[in-house]
Tab-separated table of C-alpha atoms in Angstrom:
chain	number	residue	atom	x	y	z
X	1	MET	CA	63.686	-44.573	81.891
X	2	THR	CA	64.739	-46.641	79.268
X	3	PRO	CA	65.618	-45.379	75.610
X	4	THR	CA	62.630	-47.402	74.225
X	5	LEU	CA	60.252	-45.879	76.757
X	6	LYS	CA	61.608	-42.401	76.205
X	7	LYS	CA	61.131	-42.632	72.240
X	8	LEU	CA	57.491	-44.034	72.543
X	9	LEU	CA	56.487	-41.063	74.974
X	10	PHE	CA	58.218	-38.745	72.519
X	11	PHE	CA	56.158	-39.579	69.677
X	12	GLY	CA	53.026	-39.861	71.999
X	13	VAL	CA	53.552	-36.360	72.447
X	14	VAL	CA	53.954	-35.439	69.118
X	15	LEU	CA	50.953	-37.396	68.036
X	16	TYR	CA	48.909	-35.536	70.823
X	17	LEU	CA	50.125	-32.159	69.781
X	18	ILE	CA	48.994	-33.087	65.928
X	19	LEU	CA	45.634	-34.282	66.634
X	20	LEU	CA	45.063	-31.249	68.943
X	21	GLY	CA	46.005	-29.089	66.199
X	22	ALA	CA	43.791	-30.809	63.643
X	23	ILE	CA	40.567	-30.510	66.048
X	24	ILE	CA	41.582	-26.752	66.402
X	25	TYR	CA	41.860	-26.067	62.839
X	26	GLU	CA	38.609	-27.630	61.541
X	27	ARG	CA	36.718	-25.513	64.637
X	28	TYR	CA	38.342	-22.366	63.099
X	29	ARG	CA	37.055	-23.558	59.364
X	30	LEU	CA	33.472	-24.240	60.886
X	31	LEU	CA	33.381	-20.884	62.712
X	32	THR	CA	34.642	-19.033	59.336
X	33	ASN	CA	32.155	-20.599	57.191
X	34	ASP	CA	29.229	-19.682	59.174
X	35	GLN	CA	30.518	-16.179	59.515
X	36	THR	CA	30.779	-16.143	55.496
X	37	ALA	CA	27.192	-17.386	55.291
X	38	SER	CA	25.702	-14.939	57.457
X	39	GLN	CA	27.372	-12.098	55.699
X	40	THR	CA	25.740	-13.502	52.439
X	41	GLU	CA	22.289	-13.739	53.937
X	42	SER	CA	22.476	-10.539	54.841
X	43	ASN	CA	24.003	-9.077	52.098
X	44	PRO	CA	22.538	-10.803	49.433
X	45	ILE	CA	24.152	-11.046	45.746
X	46	GLN	CA	22.783	-8.120	43.062
X	47	ILE	CA	21.795	-10.061	39.688
X	48	ASP	CA	22.255	-7.452	37.060
X	49	GLN	CA	18.984	-7.587	35.165
X	50	GLY	CA	20.451	-6.187	32.034
X	51	THR	CA	19.460	-2.873	30.419
X	52	PRO	CA	15.842	-2.607	29.983
X	53	LEU	CA	14.838	-3.153	26.530
X	54	PRO	CA	13.254	0.095	25.124
X	55	GLN	CA	9.403	-0.069	24.586
X	56	GLU	CA	8.123	-0.014	20.988
X	57	ALA	CA	6.585	3.181	20.441
X	58	THR	CA	2.911	3.626	19.690
X	59	PRO	CA	2.532	4.206	16.237
X	60	GLN	CA	0.924	8.209	15.791
X	61	GLU	CA	-2.311	8.279	13.506
X	62	GLU	CA	-1.288	10.134	10.830
X	63	THR	CA	-3.023	13.224	10.274
X	64	LEU	CA	-4.484	14.443	6.971
X	65	PRO	CA	-4.851	18.024	5.579
X	66	GLU	CA	-8.086	19.345	5.894
X	67	SER	CA	-8.452	20.117	2.315
X	68	VAL	CA	-6.599	19.119	-1.025
X	69	ARG	CA	-6.675	20.138	-4.338
X	70	MET	CA	-3.932	19.066	-7.022
X	71	GLU	CA	-3.795	21.374	-10.452
X	72	THR	CA	-4.541	18.485	-12.541
X	73	PRO	CA	-5.243	19.505	-16.404
X	74	PHE	CA	-8.510	18.696	-17.427
X	75	LEU	CA	-9.938	17.281	-20.965
X	76	SER	CA	-13.178	16.272	-21.927
X	77	GLN	CA	-13.462	12.497	-23.423
X	78	ALA	CA	-15.286	14.312	-26.175
X	79	PRO	CA	-12.586	17.624	-26.439
X	80	PHE	CA	-15.075	19.264	-29.504
X	81	GLY	CA	-18.322	18.229	-27.926
X	82	ILE	CA	-18.854	15.478	-30.313
X	83	TRP	CA	-20.466	12.592	-28.786
X	84	ASP	CA	-20.119	9.629	-31.207
X	85	ASP	CA	-19.671	6.079	-30.761
X	86	LEU	CA	-15.778	6.338	-30.084
X	87	HIS	CA	-16.267	9.504	-27.749
X	88	GLN	CA	-18.882	7.855	-25.514
X	89	GLU	CA	-16.584	5.297	-24.608
X	90	THR	CA	-13.201	7.160	-23.974
X	91	CYS	CA	-13.750	8.006	-20.132
X	92	GLU	CA	-11.215	5.314	-19.501
X	93	GLU	CA	-8.642	7.603	-21.566
X	94	ALA	CA	-9.245	10.641	-20.850
X	95	SER	CA	-8.677	9.796	-17.480
X	96	LEU	CA	-5.500	7.860	-18.080
X	97	MET	CA	-4.721	11.204	-20.456
X	98	MET	CA	-4.977	13.746	-17.339
X	99	VAL	CA	-3.423	11.756	-14.838
X	100	HIS	CA	-0.361	11.259	-17.259
X	101	TYR	CA	0.122	14.895	-18.305
X	102	PHE	CA	-0.130	15.641	-14.361
X	103	ARG	CA	2.848	13.299	-13.684
X	104	GLN	CA	4.574	14.984	-16.727
X	105	LYS	CA	3.807	18.397	-15.143
X	106	LYS	CA	2.019	19.322	-19.026
X	107	GLU	CA	-0.514	21.049	-20.281
X	108	PHE	CA	-2.977	20.275	-23.363
X	109	LEU	CA	-1.506	22.370	-26.003
X	110	SER	CA	-4.686	22.196	-27.686
X	111	LEU	CA	-8.004	20.301	-28.191
X	112	GLN	CA	-6.828	19.417	-31.380
X	113	GLN	CA	-3.600	17.881	-29.697
X	114	ALA	CA	-5.542	16.208	-27.322
X	115	ASN	CA	-8.077	14.743	-29.476
X	116	LEU	CA	-5.369	13.290	-31.758
X	117	GLU	CA	-3.695	11.445	-28.901
X	118	LEU	CA	-7.148	10.199	-27.432
X	119	VAL	CA	-7.771	8.256	-30.666
X	120	ASP	CA	-4.505	7.376	-31.081
X	121	LEU	CA	-4.621	5.784	-27.716
X	122	VAL	CA	-7.796	4.062	-28.636
X	123	THR	CA	-6.669	2.652	-31.659
X	124	TRP	CA	-3.333	1.363	-30.082
X	125	GLN	CA	-5.030	-0.509	-27.009
X	126	SER	CA	-8.002	-1.831	-29.676
X	127	ALA	CA	-5.057	-3.444	-31.615
X	128	ARG	CA	-3.986	-5.299	-28.533
X	129	GLY	CA	-7.226	-6.670	-27.957
X	130	TYR	CA	-8.493	-4.564	-25.026
X	131	LYS	CA	-12.637	-3.710	-25.273
X	132	VAL	CA	-14.414	-0.984	-25.478
X	133	ASP	CA	-14.751	-0.937	-21.548
X	134	VAL	CA	-11.630	-1.636	-19.148
X	135	ALA	CA	-11.145	-2.334	-15.069
X	136	VAL	CA	-8.737	-0.511	-13.696
X	137	ALA	CA	-6.331	-3.450	-13.893
X	138	GLU	CA	-6.642	-3.116	-17.831
X	139	LEU	CA	-6.436	0.708	-17.247
X	140	ALA	CA	-2.587	0.309	-15.673
X	141	GLU	CA	-1.303	-2.191	-18.395
X	142	ILE	CA	-2.570	0.168	-21.208
X	143	ALA	CA	-0.407	3.109	-19.192
X	144	ARG	CA	2.553	0.995	-18.979
X	145	GLY	CA	2.427	-0.368	-22.684
X	146	TYR	CA	1.810	3.334	-24.010
X	147	TYR	CA	3.370	5.443	-21.395
X	148	GLY	CA	5.402	3.716	-20.052
X	149	LEU	CA	3.933	4.420	-16.959
X	150	ALA	CA	4.811	1.005	-14.932
X	151	THR	CA	3.904	2.437	-11.282
X	152	GLY	CA	0.081	1.872	-11.187
X	153	ARG	CA	-1.210	0.431	-8.480
X	154	VAL	CA	-5.292	-0.523	-8.007
X	155	ILE	CA	-6.305	-0.334	-4.192
X	156	VAL	CA	-9.484	-2.956	-3.993
X	157	ASP	CA	-11.759	-1.640	-1.196
X	158	PRO	CA	-10.432	1.567	-0.310
X	159	THR	CA	-11.774	3.845	2.568
X	160	VAL	CA	-12.389	7.461	2.289
X	161	ASP	CA	-8.985	8.094	4.115
X	162	GLN	CA	-7.286	6.180	2.332
X	163	ILE	CA	-8.367	8.008	-1.138
X	164	LYS	CA	-7.397	11.198	1.393
X	165	LYS	CA	-4.038	9.783	1.789
X	166	GLU	CA	-3.202	9.034	-1.700
X	167	LEU	CA	-4.353	12.558	-2.982
X	168	ALA	CA	-2.248	14.166	0.557
X	169	GLY	CA	0.707	12.671	-1.348
X	170	GLY	CA	0.016	14.338	-4.705
X	171	ARG	CA	-1.311	11.262	-6.497
X	172	PRO	CA	-4.601	11.839	-8.350
X	173	VAL	CA	-6.818	8.780	-8.102
X	174	ILE	CA	-8.798	7.169	-10.929
X	175	VAL	CA	-12.183	6.056	-9.981
X	176	PRO	CA	-14.668	3.602	-12.448
X	177	ALA	CA	-18.160	3.924	-11.286
X	178	ALA	CA	-21.695	2.791	-12.437
X	179	GLY	CA	-22.264	6.296	-13.928
X	180	ARG	CA	-25.990	6.404	-13.398
X	181	GLU	CA	-25.287	6.435	-10.052
X	182	LEU	CA	-23.335	9.269	-10.037
X	183	PRO	CA	-25.630	12.885	-9.363
X	184	ASN	CA	-24.230	14.625	-12.005
X	185	PRO	CA	-26.756	17.174	-13.513
X	186	TYR	CA	-24.443	17.597	-16.641
X	187	PHE	CA	-24.901	14.071	-18.090
X	188	THR	CA	-27.151	13.281	-21.058
X	189	PRO	CA	-30.022	11.403	-19.447
X	190	PRO	CA	-29.858	8.475	-18.132
X	191	GLY	CA	-26.047	8.981	-18.118
X	192	PRO	CA	-23.128	6.416	-19.091
X	193	ARG	CA	-23.794	2.914	-17.887
X	194	TYR	CA	-19.717	3.028	-16.790
X	195	HIS	CA	-17.535	5.422	-16.104
X	196	MET	CA	-14.360	6.878	-14.730
X	197	VAL	CA	-13.424	10.252	-12.987
X	198	VAL	CA	-10.217	11.413	-11.723
X	199	ILE	CA	-10.021	12.433	-7.932
X	200	LYS	CA	-7.832	15.574	-7.698
X	201	GLY	CA	-8.526	16.647	-4.268
X	202	TYR	CA	-11.152	17.039	-1.343
X	203	ASP	CA	-12.559	19.210	1.060
X	204	ALA	CA	-15.017	19.356	3.968
X	205	ALA	CA	-17.795	18.909	1.518
X	206	GLY	CA	-16.493	15.864	-0.239
X	207	PHE	CA	-14.028	15.082	-3.525
X	208	ILE	CA	-13.053	17.617	-6.110
X	209	VAL	CA	-12.786	15.401	-9.713
X	210	ASN	CA	-12.158	16.075	-12.876
X	211	ASP	CA	-15.109	14.390	-14.639
X	212	PRO	CA	-14.533	13.819	-18.330
X	213	GLY	CA	-18.145	13.038	-19.083
X	214	THR	CA	-19.389	16.525	-19.368
X	215	ARG	CA	-17.435	19.958	-20.451
X	216	ARG	CA	-18.436	21.097	-16.906
X	217	GLY	CA	-16.267	18.610	-15.390
X	218	LYS	CA	-13.446	20.438	-14.380
X	219	ASP	CA	-13.351	20.957	-10.436
X	220	PHE	CA	-16.565	19.237	-10.138
X	221	ARG	CA	-17.939	17.858	-6.857
X	222	TYR	CA	-19.028	14.858	-5.887
X	223	ASN	CA	-19.730	14.247	-1.685
X	224	TYR	CA	-17.926	11.320	-0.209
X	225	ASP	CA	-21.064	8.982	0.289
X	226	ASP	CA	-22.120	9.568	-3.272
X	227	LEU	CA	-18.542	8.898	-5.021
X	228	MET	CA	-18.406	5.872	-2.518
X	229	ARG	CA	-21.535	4.420	-3.344
X	230	ALA	CA	-21.374	4.868	-7.078
X	231	MET	CA	-17.810	3.248	-7.262
X	232	HIS	CA	-17.791	-0.406	-9.140
X	233	ASP	CA	-15.019	-1.639	-11.351
X	234	TRP	CA	-15.861	-2.968	-14.829
X	235	ASN	CA	-18.689	-5.669	-14.607
X	236	GLN	CA	-19.618	-6.800	-18.335
X	237	ASP	CA	-22.940	-8.473	-16.916
X	238	ASP	CA	-23.619	-5.843	-14.049
X	239	ILE	CA	-21.901	-2.801	-13.305
X	240	ASN	CA	-23.471	-2.669	-10.098
X	241	LEU	CA	-21.579	-5.997	-8.785
X	242	GLY	CA	-18.312	-4.685	-10.026
X	243	ARG	CA	-15.572	-4.574	-7.255
X	244	LYS	CA	-14.664	-1.544	-5.504
X	245	ALA	CA	-11.150	-0.353	-6.572
X	246	VAL	CA	-9.314	2.697	-7.510
X	247	LEU	CA	-6.160	3.192	-9.798
X	248	VAL	CA	-3.049	5.555	-8.722
X	249	PHE	CA	0.453	5.772	-9.825
X	250	ASP	CA	3.492	6.185	-7.502
Protein backbone atom coordinates (compact mmCIF):
# COMPACT_ATOMS: atom_id res chain seq x y z
CA MET A 1 0.00 0.00 0.00
CA THR A 2 1.45 3.27 -1.01
CA PRO A 3 1.91 6.11 1.45
CA THR A 4 -0.74 8.19 -0.35
CA LEU A 5 -3.33 5.42 -0.06
CA LYS A 6 -2.57 5.02 3.65
CA LYS A 7 -3.20 8.73 4.22
CA LEU A 8 -6.51 8.59 2.39
CA LEU A 9 -7.58 5.56 4.39
CA PHE A 10 -6.63 7.29 7.66
CA PHE A 11 -8.56 10.45 6.87
CA GLY A 12 -11.54 8.36 5.79
CA VAL A 13 -11.63 6.55 9.13
CA VAL A 14 -11.34 9.84 11.03
CA LEU A 15 -14.18 11.37 9.00
CA TYR A 16 -16.35 8.31 9.63
CA LEU A 17 -15.78 8.54 13.38
CA ILE A 18 -16.63 12.25 13.38
CA LEU A 19 -19.89 11.64 11.52
CA LEU A 20 -20.76 8.74 13.79
CA GLY A 21 -20.16 10.87 16.89
CA ALA A 22 -22.31 13.66 15.51
CA ILE A 23 -25.19 11.24 14.85
CA ILE A 24 -24.94 9.74 18.35
CA TYR A 25 -24.85 13.22 19.95
CA GLU A 26 -27.92 14.41 18.02
CA ARG A 27 -29.95 11.36 19.04
CA TYR A 28 -28.94 11.85 22.68
CA ARG A 29 -29.99 15.53 22.56
CA LEU A 30 -33.38 14.73 21.10
CA LEU A 31 -33.96 12.01 23.69
CA THR A 32 -33.03 14.38 26.54
CA ASN A 33 -35.40 17.11 25.26
CA ASP A 34 -38.29 14.62 25.05
CA GLN A 35 -37.73 13.56 28.66
CA THR A 36 -37.59 17.20 29.84
CA ALA A 37 -40.81 18.03 28.03
CA SER A 38 -42.50 15.01 29.57
CA GLN A 39 -41.42 16.07 33.07
CA THR A 40 -42.72 19.58 32.44
CA GLU A 41 -46.14 18.29 31.44
CA SER A 42 -46.38 16.02 34.48
CA ASN A 43 -45.13 18.79 36.82
CA PRO A 44 -46.77 22.01 35.61
CA ILE A 45 -45.22 25.30 36.72
CA GLN A 46 -46.90 26.81 39.77
CA ILE A 47 -47.61 30.50 39.12
CA ASP A 48 -47.65 32.66 42.22
CA GLN A 49 -50.91 34.55 42.14
CA GLY A 50 -49.73 36.90 44.85
CA THR A 51 -51.23 37.48 48.26
CA PRO A 52 -55.01 37.81 47.97
CA LEU A 53 -56.16 41.38 48.51
CA PRO A 54 -58.17 41.81 51.69
CA GLN A 55 -61.84 42.33 50.97
CA GLU A 56 -63.20 45.71 51.94
CA ALA A 57 -65.11 45.45 55.17
CA THR A 58 -68.81 46.08 54.90
CA PRO A 59 -69.56 49.24 56.87
CA GLN A 60 -71.58 48.51 59.96
CA GLU A 61 -74.75 50.50 60.41
CA GLU A 62 -74.28 52.89 63.30
CA THR A 63 -76.46 52.07 66.27
CA LEU A 64 -78.05 55.13 67.84
CA PRO A 65 -78.92 55.31 71.53
CA GLU A 66 -82.57 54.68 72.33
CA SER A 67 -82.79 58.08 73.97
CA VAL A 68 -80.72 61.25 74.43
CA ARG A 69 -81.36 64.25 76.64
CA MET A 70 -78.88 67.12 76.95
CA GLU A 71 -78.99 69.67 79.75
CA THR A 72 -79.41 72.69 77.50
CA PRO A 73 -80.20 75.91 79.41
CA PHE A 74 -83.68 77.26 78.67
CA LEU A 75 -84.51 80.82 77.70
CA SER A 76 -87.89 82.19 76.71
CA GLN A 77 -87.73 84.76 73.93
CA ALA A 78 -89.68 87.03 76.30
CA PRO A 79 -87.80 86.45 79.57
CA PHE A 80 -90.19 88.65 81.60
CA GLY A 81 -93.31 87.53 79.77
CA ILE A 82 -93.64 90.90 78.02
CA TRP A 83 -94.58 90.08 74.43
CA ASP A 84 -93.91 93.44 72.84
CA ASP A 85 -93.00 93.88 69.17
CA LEU A 86 -89.33 93.12 69.82
CA HIS A 87 -89.88 89.98 71.87
CA GLN A 88 -92.48 88.63 69.49
CA GLU A 89 -89.62 88.18 67.00
CA THR A 90 -86.69 86.93 69.06
CA CYS A 91 -87.10 83.15 68.82
CA GLU A 92 -84.01 82.96 66.57
CA GLU A 93 -81.85 84.93 68.99
CA ALA A 94 -83.11 82.98 72.01
CA SER A 95 -82.43 79.67 70.24
CA LEU A 96 -78.89 80.76 69.35
CA MET A 97 -78.25 81.91 72.92
CA MET A 98 -79.39 78.57 74.35
CA VAL A 99 -77.02 76.65 72.09
CA HIS A 100 -74.15 79.07 72.76
CA TYR A 101 -74.54 78.82 76.52
CA PHE A 102 -74.75 75.03 76.28
CA ARG A 103 -71.48 74.95 74.35
CA GLN A 104 -69.88 77.25 76.93
CA LYS A 105 -71.21 75.03 79.74
CA LYS A 106 -72.83 78.11 81.27
CA GLU A 107 -76.23 78.98 82.69
CA PHE A 108 -78.07 82.28 82.33
CA LEU A 109 -77.14 84.26 85.42
CA SER A 110 -80.48 86.05 85.63
CA LEU A 111 -83.46 87.04 83.53
CA GLN A 112 -82.12 90.59 83.48
CA GLN A 113 -78.76 89.49 82.09
CA ALA A 114 -80.38 87.21 79.52
CA ASN A 115 -82.77 89.92 78.36
CA LEU A 116 -80.00 92.50 78.03
CA GLU A 117 -77.98 90.09 75.89
CA LEU A 118 -81.06 89.24 73.83
CA VAL A 119 -81.76 92.91 73.10
CA ASP A 120 -78.10 93.60 72.35
CA LEU A 121 -78.02 90.71 69.90
CA VAL A 122 -81.08 92.09 68.08
CA THR A 123 -79.49 95.56 67.97
CA TRP A 124 -76.20 94.14 66.65
CA GLN A 125 -77.79 92.24 63.80
CA SER A 126 -80.18 95.04 62.90
CA ALA A 127 -77.21 97.41 62.55
CA ARG A 128 -75.70 94.97 60.06
CA GLY A 129 -78.71 94.77 57.82
CA TYR A 130 -80.39 91.60 59.04
CA LYS A 131 -84.17 91.57 58.94
CA VAL A 132 -86.51 90.67 61.79
CA ASP A 133 -86.79 87.08 60.54
CA VAL A 134 -83.62 85.22 59.55
CA ALA A 135 -82.96 81.88 57.90
CA VAL A 136 -80.68 79.30 59.52
CA ALA A 137 -77.78 80.20 57.20
CA GLU A 138 -78.07 83.83 58.33
CA LEU A 139 -78.24 82.72 61.95
CA ALA A 140 -74.95 80.88 61.41
CA GLU A 141 -73.45 84.16 60.13
CA ILE A 142 -74.77 86.02 63.17
CA ALA A 143 -73.26 83.39 65.47
CA ARG A 144 -69.90 83.86 63.78
CA GLY A 145 -70.01 87.64 63.96
CA TYR A 146 -71.47 88.09 67.44
CA TYR A 147 -70.11 85.12 69.36
CA GLY A 148 -67.13 84.17 67.20
CA LEU A 149 -68.82 80.80 66.73
CA ALA A 150 -67.62 79.78 63.27
CA THR A 151 -68.58 76.11 63.24
CA GLY A 152 -72.18 76.45 62.08
CA ARG A 153 -73.35 73.78 59.66
CA VAL A 154 -76.67 73.79 57.80
CA ILE A 155 -78.14 70.38 57.00
CA VAL A 156 -80.66 70.48 54.17
CA ASP A 157 -83.47 67.91 54.02
CA PRO A 158 -82.41 66.13 57.22
CA THR A 159 -83.91 62.82 58.20
CA VAL A 160 -84.98 61.90 61.72
CA ASP A 161 -81.96 59.62 62.02
CA GLN A 162 -79.59 62.38 60.87
CA ILE A 163 -80.95 64.66 63.57
CA LYS A 164 -80.67 61.86 66.13
CA LYS A 165 -77.04 61.33 65.12
CA GLU A 166 -76.26 64.99 65.81
CA LEU A 167 -77.98 64.79 69.18
CA ALA A 168 -76.18 61.56 70.07
CA GLY A 169 -72.94 63.39 69.25
CA GLY A 170 -73.74 66.06 71.85
CA ARG A 171 -74.85 68.76 69.39
CA PRO A 172 -78.22 70.49 69.95
CA VAL A 173 -80.11 71.14 66.72
CA ILE A 174 -81.78 74.46 65.86
CA VAL A 175 -84.95 73.91 63.84
CA PRO A 176 -86.82 76.62 61.89
CA ALA A 177 -90.52 75.99 61.52
CA ALA A 178 -93.87 77.18 60.28
CA GLY A 179 -95.00 78.02 63.80
CA ARG A 180 -98.69 77.56 63.17
CA GLU A 181 -98.03 73.98 62.14
CA LEU A 182 -96.58 73.18 65.57
CA PRO A 183 -99.12 71.61 67.96
CA ASN A 184 -98.15 73.66 71.00
CA PRO A 185 -101.16 74.40 73.22
CA TYR A 186 -99.28 77.20 75.00
CA PHE A 187 -99.00 79.42 71.93
CA THR A 188 -101.36 82.38 71.80
CA PRO A 189 -103.63 81.62 68.81
CA PRO A 190 -103.00 81.49 65.93
CA GLY A 191 -99.35 81.04 66.92
CA PRO A 192 -96.20 82.48 65.34
CA ARG A 193 -95.96 82.53 61.55
CA TYR A 194 -92.24 81.71 61.75
CA HIS A 195 -90.56 80.08 64.71
CA MET A 196 -87.39 78.36 65.91
CA VAL A 197 -86.82 75.73 68.57
CA VAL A 198 -83.80 73.85 69.89
CA ILE A 199 -83.90 70.06 69.86
CA LYS A 200 -81.99 68.81 72.90
CA GLY A 201 -82.86 65.12 72.84
CA TYR A 202 -85.21 62.37 71.79
CA ASP A 203 -86.85 59.19 73.01
CA ALA A 204 -89.39 56.69 71.73
CA ALA A 205 -92.17 59.30 71.78
CA GLY A 206 -90.40 62.00 69.77
CA PHE A 207 -88.08 65.00 70.05
CA ILE A 208 -87.36 66.82 73.31
CA VAL A 209 -87.00 70.56 72.70
CA ASN A 210 -86.47 73.89 74.35
CA ASP A 211 -89.20 76.02 72.76
CA PRO A 212 -88.56 79.73 73.42
CA GLY A 213 -92.09 80.64 72.30
CA THR A 214 -93.57 79.92 75.73
CA ARG A 215 -92.43 80.06 79.33
CA ARG A 216 -93.42 76.39 79.50
CA GLY A 217 -91.08 75.54 76.65
CA LYS A 218 -88.38 73.73 78.63
CA ASP A 219 -88.27 70.01 77.80
CA PHE A 220 -91.35 70.37 75.59
CA ARG A 221 -92.08 67.41 73.34
CA TYR A 222 -93.04 67.22 69.69
CA ASN A 223 -93.56 63.87 68.06
CA TYR A 224 -91.33 63.13 65.11
CA ASP A 225 -93.96 63.58 62.40
CA ASP A 226 -95.23 66.91 63.75
CA LEU A 227 -91.83 68.58 63.97
CA MET A 228 -90.53 67.19 60.68
CA ARG A 229 -93.71 68.30 58.91
CA ALA A 230 -93.60 71.81 60.42
CA MET A 231 -89.88 72.24 59.63
CA HIS A 232 -89.48 75.11 57.15
CA ASP A 233 -86.66 77.62 56.76
CA TRP A 234 -87.57 81.27 56.35
CA ASN A 235 -89.45 82.11 53.15
CA GLN A 236 -90.79 85.63 52.88
CA ASP A 237 -93.57 84.76 50.44
CA ASP A 238 -94.90 81.59 52.05
CA ILE A 239 -93.31 80.00 55.10
CA ASN A 240 -94.77 76.65 54.12
CA LEU A 241 -92.61 76.76 50.98
CA GLY A 242 -89.42 77.20 52.98
CA ARG A 243 -86.89 74.42 52.56
CA LYS A 244 -86.34 71.71 55.14
CA ALA A 245 -83.14 72.60 56.98
CA VAL A 246 -81.56 72.68 60.44
CA LEU A 247 -78.51 74.32 62.01
CA VAL A 248 -75.90 72.61 64.19
CA PHE A 249 -72.55 73.73 65.57
CA ASP A 250 -69.56 71.37 65.64
